[in-house]
Short mmCIF file of C-alpha atoms in Angstrom, two decimals:
data_model
loop_
_atom_site.label_atom_id
_atom_site.label_comp_id
_atom_site.label_asym_id
_atom_site.label_seq_id
_atom_site.Cartn_x
_atom_site.Cartn_y
_atom_site.Cartn_z
CA MET A 19 12.75 -73.18 -20.83
CA ALA A 20 9.59 -72.06 -19.24
CA ILE A 21 11.54 -70.36 -16.21
CA THR A 22 13.78 -68.52 -18.44
CA ASN A 23 11.02 -67.06 -20.61
CA TYR A 24 9.05 -66.03 -17.40
CA GLN A 25 11.78 -63.35 -16.45
CA LEU A 26 11.40 -61.30 -19.63
CA PRO A 27 8.26 -59.36 -18.51
CA ILE A 28 10.07 -58.62 -15.22
CA THR A 29 12.97 -56.79 -17.17
CA ASN A 30 10.52 -55.06 -19.42
CA TYR A 31 8.45 -53.78 -16.37
CA GLN A 32 11.38 -51.64 -15.21
CA LEU A 33 11.22 -49.38 -18.22
CA PRO A 34 8.29 -47.22 -17.07
CA ILE A 35 9.99 -46.59 -13.71
CA THR A 36 13.08 -45.19 -15.52
CA ASN A 37 10.97 -42.91 -17.81
CA TYR A 38 8.85 -41.81 -14.85
CA GLN A 39 12.03 -39.99 -13.45
CA LEU A 40 12.15 -37.62 -16.26
CA PRO A 41 9.45 -35.20 -14.89
CA ILE A 42 11.16 -35.12 -11.50
CA THR A 43 14.43 -33.76 -13.18
CA ASN A 44 12.49 -31.18 -15.15
CA TYR A 45 10.64 -30.14 -12.15
CA GLN A 46 13.99 -28.82 -10.56
CA LEU A 47 14.23 -25.84 -12.93
CA PRO A 48 11.67 -23.45 -11.36
CA ILE A 49 13.34 -24.27 -7.97
CA THR A 50 16.60 -22.95 -9.18
CA ASN A 51 15.15 -19.81 -10.67
CA TYR A 52 13.30 -19.16 -7.46
CA GLN A 53 16.54 -19.42 -5.41
CA THR A 54 18.25 -17.11 -7.73
CA ILE A 55 15.34 -14.44 -7.30
CA MET A 56 15.42 -14.92 -3.39
CA ASN A 57 19.20 -14.47 -3.46
CA PHE A 58 19.04 -11.32 -5.47
CA ILE A 59 16.19 -9.93 -3.02
CA GLU A 60 18.39 -10.87 0.05
CA SER A 61 21.55 -9.24 -1.47
CA PHE A 62 19.50 -6.19 -2.24
CA LYS A 63 18.25 -5.97 1.36
CA MET A 64 21.68 -6.43 2.79
CA ALA A 65 23.22 -3.68 0.51
CA GLY A 66 20.45 -1.33 1.38
CA GLN A 67 20.87 -1.89 5.01
CA THR A 68 24.70 -1.41 4.74
CA LEU A 69 24.23 1.85 2.91
CA LEU A 70 21.62 3.17 5.33
CA ALA A 71 23.89 2.30 8.27
CA ASN A 72 26.39 4.79 6.90
CA LYS A 73 23.99 7.51 5.68
CA THR A 74 26.69 10.41 5.70
CA ARG A 75 29.22 8.39 3.80
CA SER A 76 26.70 7.22 1.29
CA SER A 77 25.21 10.67 0.81
CA LEU A 78 28.77 12.23 0.20
CA THR A 79 29.61 9.45 -2.14
CA MET A 80 26.53 10.11 -4.33
CA ILE A 81 27.33 13.91 -4.68
CA GLY A 82 29.63 13.27 -7.65
CA MET A 83 26.87 11.36 -9.59
CA ILE A 84 24.27 13.98 -8.52
CA VAL A 85 26.49 16.80 -9.89
CA GLY A 86 27.21 14.89 -13.00
CA ASN A 87 23.55 13.97 -13.87
CA ALA A 88 22.36 17.50 -13.06
CA SER A 89 24.93 19.00 -15.15
CA VAL A 90 24.40 16.77 -18.17
CA ILE A 91 20.56 17.18 -18.07
CA ALA A 92 20.74 21.00 -17.51
CA MET A 93 23.25 21.43 -20.37
CA ILE A 94 21.24 19.37 -22.76
CA GLY A 95 17.99 21.25 -21.86
CA ILE A 96 19.62 24.51 -22.12
CA GLY A 97 21.33 23.74 -25.35
CA GLU A 98 17.99 22.80 -26.71
CA GLY A 99 16.37 25.98 -25.37
CA ALA A 100 19.33 28.03 -27.13
CA GLN A 101 18.51 26.24 -30.39
CA ASN A 102 14.83 27.01 -30.08
CA PHE A 103 15.62 30.70 -29.13
CA VAL A 104 17.77 31.23 -32.17
CA GLY A 105 15.28 29.48 -34.41
CA GLY A 106 12.56 31.72 -33.11
CA GLN A 107 14.60 34.75 -33.76
CA VAL A 108 15.16 33.76 -37.33
CA LYS A 109 11.53 32.70 -37.72
CA SER A 110 10.40 36.07 -36.50
CA LEU A 111 12.23 37.57 -39.58
CA GLY A 112 10.91 34.86 -41.81
CA THR A 113 12.70 31.69 -42.91
CA ASN A 114 11.57 32.49 -46.57
CA VAL A 115 13.35 35.84 -46.60
CA LEU A 116 16.38 36.92 -48.46
CA ILE A 117 18.17 40.03 -47.13
CA VAL A 118 20.14 42.27 -49.54
CA ARG A 119 22.38 44.87 -47.88
CA ALA A 120 24.41 47.63 -49.51
CA GLY A 121 28.22 47.27 -49.45
CA VAL A 122 30.81 44.73 -50.49
CA PRO A 123 30.60 41.27 -49.04
CA ASN A 124 32.95 40.19 -46.07
CA ALA A 125 33.56 43.89 -45.14
CA SER A 126 33.37 45.36 -41.76
CA ARG A 127 30.35 47.23 -40.49
CA SER A 128 32.28 50.63 -40.63
CA SER A 129 33.47 50.04 -44.26
CA ILE A 130 29.95 49.00 -45.23
CA ARG A 131 28.49 52.17 -43.69
CA ASN A 132 31.01 54.39 -45.45
CA ALA A 133 30.85 52.77 -48.81
CA PRO A 134 28.96 54.25 -51.66
CA GLN A 135 25.11 53.31 -51.41
CA THR A 136 24.24 51.97 -54.77
CA LEU A 137 21.20 50.02 -53.48
CA ILE A 138 18.10 51.87 -54.43
CA VAL A 139 14.26 51.55 -54.21
CA GLU A 140 14.11 50.92 -57.90
CA ASP A 141 16.23 47.74 -57.31
CA GLY A 142 13.51 46.29 -55.05
CA LYS A 143 10.78 47.16 -57.64
CA ALA A 144 12.78 45.37 -60.35
CA ILE A 145 13.37 42.37 -58.15
CA ALA A 146 9.64 42.15 -57.29
CA SER A 147 8.53 42.44 -61.02
CA GLN A 148 11.25 40.34 -62.78
CA VAL A 149 12.01 37.44 -60.26
CA PRO A 150 8.97 34.95 -60.52
CA SER A 151 9.39 33.36 -57.11
CA VAL A 152 9.41 36.59 -55.22
CA GLN A 153 6.24 37.26 -53.00
CA GLY A 154 7.18 40.76 -51.85
CA VAL A 155 9.96 43.25 -51.44
CA SER A 156 10.41 45.78 -48.69
CA ALA A 157 12.96 48.59 -49.09
CA GLU A 158 14.32 50.05 -45.87
CA LEU A 159 16.56 52.93 -44.85
CA ASN A 160 17.40 52.76 -41.05
CA SER A 161 18.92 55.18 -38.54
CA SER A 162 19.06 55.59 -34.91
CA GLU A 163 17.46 58.85 -33.88
CA LEU A 164 15.88 60.67 -30.80
CA VAL A 165 12.09 60.60 -30.67
CA ARG A 166 10.57 63.45 -28.55
CA TYR A 167 7.08 64.00 -27.19
CA GLY A 168 6.57 66.84 -24.65
CA ASN A 169 9.47 66.51 -22.22
CA LYS A 170 10.15 62.93 -22.90
CA ASN A 171 13.09 61.75 -25.15
CA VAL A 172 13.65 58.22 -26.29
CA SER A 173 16.49 57.01 -28.57
CA SER A 174 14.90 54.67 -31.03
CA LEU A 175 15.72 52.78 -34.27
CA ILE A 176 13.80 54.49 -37.21
CA PHE A 177 12.85 52.45 -40.22
CA GLY A 178 12.10 54.46 -43.44
CA THR A 179 10.22 52.01 -45.51
CA ILE A 180 7.30 51.33 -47.99
CA PRO A 181 3.78 49.55 -47.51
CA GLU A 182 5.15 46.07 -48.16
CA PHE A 183 7.22 46.30 -44.94
CA LEU A 184 4.31 45.08 -42.95
CA THR A 185 3.76 41.81 -44.66
CA VAL A 186 7.17 41.02 -45.60
CA ARG A 187 8.69 41.71 -42.06
CA ASN A 188 5.68 39.90 -40.33
CA PHE A 189 4.65 42.86 -38.29
CA GLU A 190 1.03 43.30 -37.08
CA MET A 191 -0.90 46.59 -36.11
CA ALA A 192 -2.36 47.04 -32.61
CA LYS A 193 -3.88 50.49 -33.25
CA GLY A 194 -4.37 52.63 -36.28
CA ARG A 195 -3.02 52.08 -39.80
CA PHE A 196 0.15 51.47 -41.68
CA LEU A 197 1.78 53.28 -44.48
CA THR A 198 0.19 53.78 -47.93
CA GLU A 199 1.60 54.44 -51.48
CA LEU A 200 0.17 58.05 -50.99
CA ASP A 201 2.11 58.56 -47.81
CA VAL A 202 5.48 57.49 -49.65
CA ARG A 203 4.67 59.58 -52.69
CA GLN A 204 3.77 62.66 -50.96
CA ASN A 205 6.56 62.49 -48.29
CA ASN A 206 3.97 62.61 -45.58
CA GLN A 207 5.23 63.26 -42.16
CA VAL A 208 3.58 60.27 -40.52
CA VAL A 209 4.97 57.80 -38.01
CA ILE A 210 4.06 54.26 -36.53
CA LEU A 211 5.40 53.62 -33.28
CA GLY A 212 6.48 50.24 -31.69
CA SER A 213 4.40 49.17 -28.54
CA GLU A 214 7.32 49.79 -26.10
CA LEU A 215 8.22 53.25 -27.65
CA ALA A 216 4.53 54.26 -27.52
CA GLU A 217 4.33 53.28 -23.81
CA LYS A 218 7.48 55.24 -23.06
CA LEU A 219 6.17 58.42 -24.70
CA PHE A 220 2.57 58.31 -23.94
CA ALA A 221 2.02 55.94 -21.08
CA ASN A 222 -1.61 55.22 -20.83
CA THR A 223 -3.01 57.82 -23.26
CA ASN A 224 -3.98 57.19 -26.87
CA PRO A 225 -1.09 58.23 -29.06
CA LEU A 226 -3.04 58.29 -32.41
CA GLY A 227 -3.26 61.75 -33.84
CA GLU A 228 -0.53 63.17 -31.62
CA GLN A 229 2.49 64.91 -32.95
CA VAL A 230 6.00 63.57 -31.96
CA ARG A 231 9.42 64.92 -33.20
CA VAL A 232 11.91 62.62 -35.00
CA LYS A 233 15.18 64.38 -35.17
CA ASN A 234 13.39 67.78 -34.85
CA VAL A 235 10.93 66.74 -37.61
CA SER A 236 7.26 66.78 -36.49
CA MET A 237 5.43 63.60 -37.37
CA LYS A 238 1.78 62.61 -36.70
CA VAL A 239 1.32 59.29 -35.10
CA ILE A 240 -0.99 57.23 -37.30
CA GLY A 241 -0.45 53.69 -35.79
CA VAL A 242 1.11 51.44 -33.11
CA PHE A 243 2.58 48.06 -33.72
CA ALA A 244 1.61 44.85 -31.82
CA GLU A 245 4.40 43.57 -29.66
CA LYS A 246 7.23 42.12 -31.85
CA GLY A 247 10.06 41.42 -29.47
CA THR A 248 13.84 41.40 -29.96
CA SER A 249 15.67 39.67 -32.60
CA PHE A 250 19.57 39.57 -32.94
CA GLY A 251 19.97 42.53 -30.73
CA THR A 252 17.29 44.64 -32.34
CA ASN A 253 14.39 45.72 -30.19
CA TYR A 254 11.60 46.25 -32.68
CA ASP A 255 9.15 47.20 -30.00
CA ASN A 256 11.36 50.33 -29.37
CA SER A 257 11.42 51.34 -32.98
CA ALA A 258 9.36 53.51 -35.24
CA VAL A 259 8.43 53.49 -39.14
CA VAL A 260 8.16 56.51 -41.29
CA PRO A 261 7.85 56.70 -45.16
CA ILE A 262 11.12 56.00 -46.91
CA ALA A 263 11.09 59.27 -48.85
CA THR A 264 10.46 61.28 -45.74
CA MET A 265 13.29 59.37 -44.10
CA ALA A 266 15.78 60.12 -46.82
CA ASN A 267 14.82 63.74 -47.49
CA ARG A 268 14.01 65.10 -44.02
CA ILE A 269 15.71 62.85 -41.43
CA VAL A 270 19.00 61.38 -42.66
CA GLY A 271 19.41 63.62 -45.87
CA ARG A 272 20.81 60.69 -47.87
CA LYS A 273 21.42 61.50 -51.54
CA SER A 274 22.46 59.06 -54.45
CA PRO A 275 23.01 59.77 -57.99
CA TYR A 276 21.31 56.47 -58.86
CA GLY A 277 17.91 57.12 -57.05
CA LEU A 278 16.46 56.88 -53.55
CA ALA A 279 19.19 55.04 -51.68
CA VAL A 280 18.27 52.31 -49.06
CA THR A 281 20.21 50.48 -46.35
CA SER A 282 18.71 46.95 -47.26
CA LEU A 283 16.10 44.95 -49.30
CA PHE A 284 13.99 42.31 -47.55
CA ILE A 285 12.61 39.93 -50.08
CA SER A 286 10.06 37.37 -49.12
CA ILE A 287 10.00 34.11 -51.32
CA GLN A 288 6.95 32.18 -52.10
CA ASP A 289 8.29 28.76 -51.17
CA GLU A 290 11.46 27.82 -49.14
CA SER A 291 12.23 25.15 -51.70
CA LYS A 292 12.83 28.00 -54.15
CA MET A 293 15.21 29.90 -52.00
CA ASP A 294 18.48 29.10 -53.71
CA ALA A 295 17.03 29.61 -57.19
CA ALA A 296 15.55 33.02 -56.09
CA GLN A 297 18.92 34.06 -54.42
CA PHE A 298 20.83 33.24 -57.75
CA GLN A 299 18.29 35.24 -59.85
CA VAL A 300 18.30 38.26 -57.39
CA GLU A 301 22.17 38.37 -57.44
CA ASN A 302 22.37 38.20 -61.42
CA LEU A 303 19.62 40.89 -61.74
CA LEU A 304 21.50 43.19 -59.31
CA ARG A 305 24.69 42.73 -61.22
CA LEU A 306 23.00 43.64 -64.42
CA ARG A 307 21.52 46.61 -63.02
CA HIS A 308 24.60 47.85 -61.23
CA LYS A 309 26.82 46.92 -64.32
CA ILE A 310 29.24 44.82 -62.09
CA THR A 311 32.08 42.98 -63.73
CA THR A 312 34.28 42.42 -60.66
CA GLU A 313 33.33 42.61 -57.04
CA ASP A 314 29.71 42.88 -55.92
CA ASP A 315 28.54 46.18 -54.19
CA PHE A 316 25.85 44.33 -52.35
CA THR A 317 25.54 41.34 -49.95
CA VAL A 318 22.69 38.65 -50.17
CA ARG A 319 21.96 36.61 -47.00
CA ASN A 320 19.78 33.64 -46.90
CA GLN A 321 17.67 33.31 -43.62
CA LYS A 322 17.30 29.55 -44.08
CA ASP A 323 21.05 29.20 -44.26
CA LEU A 324 21.61 31.48 -41.30
CA MET A 325 19.15 29.37 -39.26
CA ALA A 326 21.02 26.22 -40.23
CA THR A 327 24.33 27.84 -39.30
CA MET A 328 23.10 29.21 -35.97
CA GLY A 329 21.61 25.70 -35.13
CA SER A 330 24.81 23.97 -35.99
CA ILE A 331 26.85 26.45 -33.73
CA SER A 332 24.54 25.98 -30.80
CA GLY A 333 24.27 22.29 -31.22
CA ALA A 334 28.20 22.10 -31.14
CA LEU A 335 28.34 24.33 -28.01
CA THR A 336 25.75 22.10 -26.43
CA LEU A 337 27.76 19.00 -27.16
CA MET A 338 30.83 20.46 -25.92
CA LEU A 339 29.37 21.65 -22.62
CA THR A 340 27.74 18.20 -22.18
CA ALA A 341 30.98 16.45 -22.74
CA VAL A 342 32.63 18.82 -20.05
CA ALA A 343 29.71 18.07 -17.59
CA SER A 344 30.05 14.33 -18.28
CA ILE A 345 33.56 14.45 -16.69
CA SER A 346 31.89 14.80 -13.36
CA LEU A 347 30.12 11.47 -13.96
CA LEU A 348 33.71 9.85 -14.26
CA VAL A 349 34.80 11.60 -11.14
CA GLY A 350 31.66 10.34 -9.31
CA GLY A 351 32.57 6.83 -10.47
CA ILE A 352 36.02 7.08 -9.21
CA GLY A 353 34.64 8.40 -5.81
CA ILE A 354 32.32 5.27 -5.65
CA MET A 355 35.24 2.88 -6.34
CA ASN A 356 37.21 4.71 -3.66
CA ILE A 357 34.61 4.39 -1.09
CA MET A 358 33.88 0.76 -1.89
CA LEU A 359 37.40 -0.13 -1.50
CA VAL A 360 37.45 1.36 1.86
CA SER A 361 34.32 -0.46 2.76
CA VAL A 362 35.86 -3.76 1.64
CA SER A 363 38.81 -3.09 4.10
CA GLU A 364 36.52 -2.11 6.97
CA ARG A 365 34.15 -5.14 6.50
CA THR A 366 36.77 -7.85 6.35
CA GLN A 367 35.54 -9.77 9.27
CA GLU A 368 31.96 -9.59 7.86
CA ILE A 369 33.04 -11.14 4.62
CA GLY A 370 35.09 -13.74 6.46
CA LEU A 371 32.21 -14.80 8.65
CA ARG A 372 29.75 -14.87 5.68
CA LYS A 373 32.22 -17.17 3.60
CA ALA A 374 32.93 -19.35 6.68
CA ILE A 375 29.15 -20.09 7.00
CA GLY A 376 28.67 -20.94 3.30
CA ALA A 377 28.42 -17.76 1.27
CA SER A 378 30.09 -18.12 -2.09
CA GLN A 379 32.21 -15.80 -4.02
CA HIS A 380 29.31 -15.04 -6.32
CA ASP A 381 27.24 -13.95 -3.24
CA ILE A 382 29.83 -11.62 -1.96
CA LEU A 383 30.54 -10.20 -5.45
CA PHE A 384 27.00 -9.65 -6.12
CA GLN A 385 26.26 -7.82 -2.86
CA PHE A 386 29.03 -5.25 -3.34
CA ILE A 387 28.12 -4.69 -7.01
CA ILE A 388 24.47 -4.06 -5.89
CA GLU A 389 25.83 -1.51 -3.41
CA ALA A 390 27.80 0.39 -6.05
CA VAL A 391 24.73 0.43 -8.52
CA ILE A 392 22.51 1.62 -5.67
CA LEU A 393 24.73 4.54 -4.96
CA SER A 394 25.06 5.54 -8.51
CA ALA A 395 21.50 5.05 -9.53
CA ALA A 396 20.31 6.85 -6.38
CA GLY A 397 22.60 9.68 -7.29
CA GLY A 398 21.40 9.71 -10.80
CA ILE A 399 17.74 10.04 -9.67
CA VAL A 400 18.50 12.90 -7.33
CA GLY A 401 20.68 14.46 -10.03
CA THR A 402 17.98 14.20 -12.52
CA CYS A 403 15.56 16.18 -10.22
CA VAL A 404 18.12 18.77 -9.68
CA GLY A 405 18.76 19.07 -13.33
CA VAL A 406 15.12 19.33 -14.17
CA GLY A 407 14.65 21.91 -11.48
CA GLY A 408 17.53 23.99 -12.96
CA ILE A 409 15.97 23.76 -16.40
CA LEU A 410 12.61 25.06 -15.00
CA LEU A 411 14.42 27.91 -13.39
CA VAL A 412 16.23 28.89 -16.49
CA GLY A 413 12.85 28.78 -18.51
CA ASN A 414 11.20 31.01 -15.96
CA PHE A 415 13.84 33.59 -15.57
CA THR A 416 15.57 33.78 -19.05
CA PRO A 417 14.53 34.12 -22.68
CA LEU A 418 15.65 30.46 -23.20
CA GLN A 419 12.73 28.20 -23.21
CA ALA A 420 14.92 25.18 -22.10
CA GLY A 421 13.30 21.71 -22.88
CA ILE A 422 13.23 18.70 -20.66
CA SER A 423 14.29 15.72 -22.79
CA PRO A 424 13.19 12.32 -21.65
CA VAL A 425 15.89 10.78 -23.70
CA ALA A 426 18.53 12.68 -22.00
CA ILE A 427 17.07 11.89 -18.55
CA ALA A 428 16.89 8.03 -19.33
CA LEU A 429 20.48 8.31 -20.71
CA ALA A 430 22.01 10.07 -17.77
CA VAL A 431 20.37 7.71 -15.25
CA SER A 432 21.38 4.70 -17.21
CA VAL A 433 24.98 5.93 -17.73
CA SER A 434 25.19 6.63 -13.94
CA GLY A 435 24.11 3.16 -13.14
CA GLY A 436 26.53 1.69 -15.68
CA VAL A 437 29.40 3.82 -14.13
CA GLY A 438 28.46 2.45 -10.68
CA LEU A 439 28.53 -1.08 -12.09
CA PHE A 440 31.84 -0.57 -13.90
CA PHE A 441 33.62 0.99 -10.91
CA GLY A 442 32.10 -1.28 -8.46
CA VAL A 443 33.41 -4.46 -10.12
CA ILE A 444 36.94 -4.05 -8.89
CA PRO A 445 36.15 -3.75 -5.08
CA ALA A 446 33.53 -6.43 -5.38
CA ARG A 447 36.02 -8.89 -6.90
CA GLN A 448 38.56 -7.83 -4.27
CA ALA A 449 35.97 -8.72 -1.53
CA ALA A 450 34.91 -11.98 -3.21
CA LYS A 451 38.50 -13.23 -3.41
CA LEU A 452 39.18 -12.82 0.23
CA ASP A 453 40.30 -16.00 1.95
CA PRO A 454 37.77 -16.51 4.98
CA ILE A 455 40.67 -17.78 7.39
CA ALA A 456 42.87 -14.78 6.45
CA ALA A 457 39.98 -12.36 6.70
CA LEU A 458 39.08 -13.70 10.29
CA ARG A 459 42.71 -13.65 11.42
CA SER A 460 43.25 -10.08 10.17
CA ALA A 461 40.10 -8.93 11.80
#
């Protein structure tokens, strides 16, 4: 009995030995991760060496990705610049501005020009006094005329208007003064020149106080505008402003049985949130004043709606052009797949030797996929540089202030890498499945 009981501690003594092996098993995990990292680095090195050994072929393969990325980035940047350009032109007129033009809605320019001009200065005064949200109203009568000084003749757009024009239309004076109520009431023969028009007529001399002729009517220069720029085809720097009564009576000779006829009314609203309500009130007021029961004899345009419409149009065009440019990414991916398939057929002996000495299908697959991704990613990076350079050139030599979008760059590079990965899988799988004996025999 004593001998049997003495063996019990020996059996129990083995328990710690079994438990002691657990840390050894757990210790294997970092070694496995380390080997994976080293295999990746080795595959990356081999892929890079293979691509550098065929520089010409690798460079030609990347052209498709370069063109695709450059096109996508450039199109997105130029589209953004176009949207900014359109927005800037609308803002130069004022986003809180309603434009009322004489003539029936949805008519051609010629029919509007020949239609009875029932829009008058008194309509603008009524709008300014009876619509609560209106900040100011500028009445305008426009015509293209010849401006002369000495032996210099310049064709220019002439605005016949009232003192409110300066604030409603966001113009600024560089020299002299603007029109006053007295100038309008007395039909004074005075004119304010745009900066470009003043430069063409007077060069480096001071135009203030000089006499110019607008359609054979002598006018005194009382001011010069600061640079305004061009908006929707109208060069405001090559324009001039005269009192509206002088314009109607002495230059265009426009008569109306209702009062002093005008081409358009520009109405500034106190707050953009009140634009729709103000437009509704203006339309109703004009219908009452003109005694309209059927079709309107005027057209009201909302600058805010115009900016939204132009923005959506330019956005749609940008999306369309970007989609067309993205096709080259697909073409570049097909080119990568084609070259990688050729590479597999050329490197059959290499693949057979590597598999014969122990390389697994995973190793072969991984190497060819890395080669495809390197080609596409490198093409994406070079294409990004080309696209950014194109955007900078467009910004320097055109009015479009094209923007460089980091999101577009990241998207283009990641898409090009994904395209390389997608189109590189088929050649990589073909290489990985090669039988080493058949590969060596065919070589």
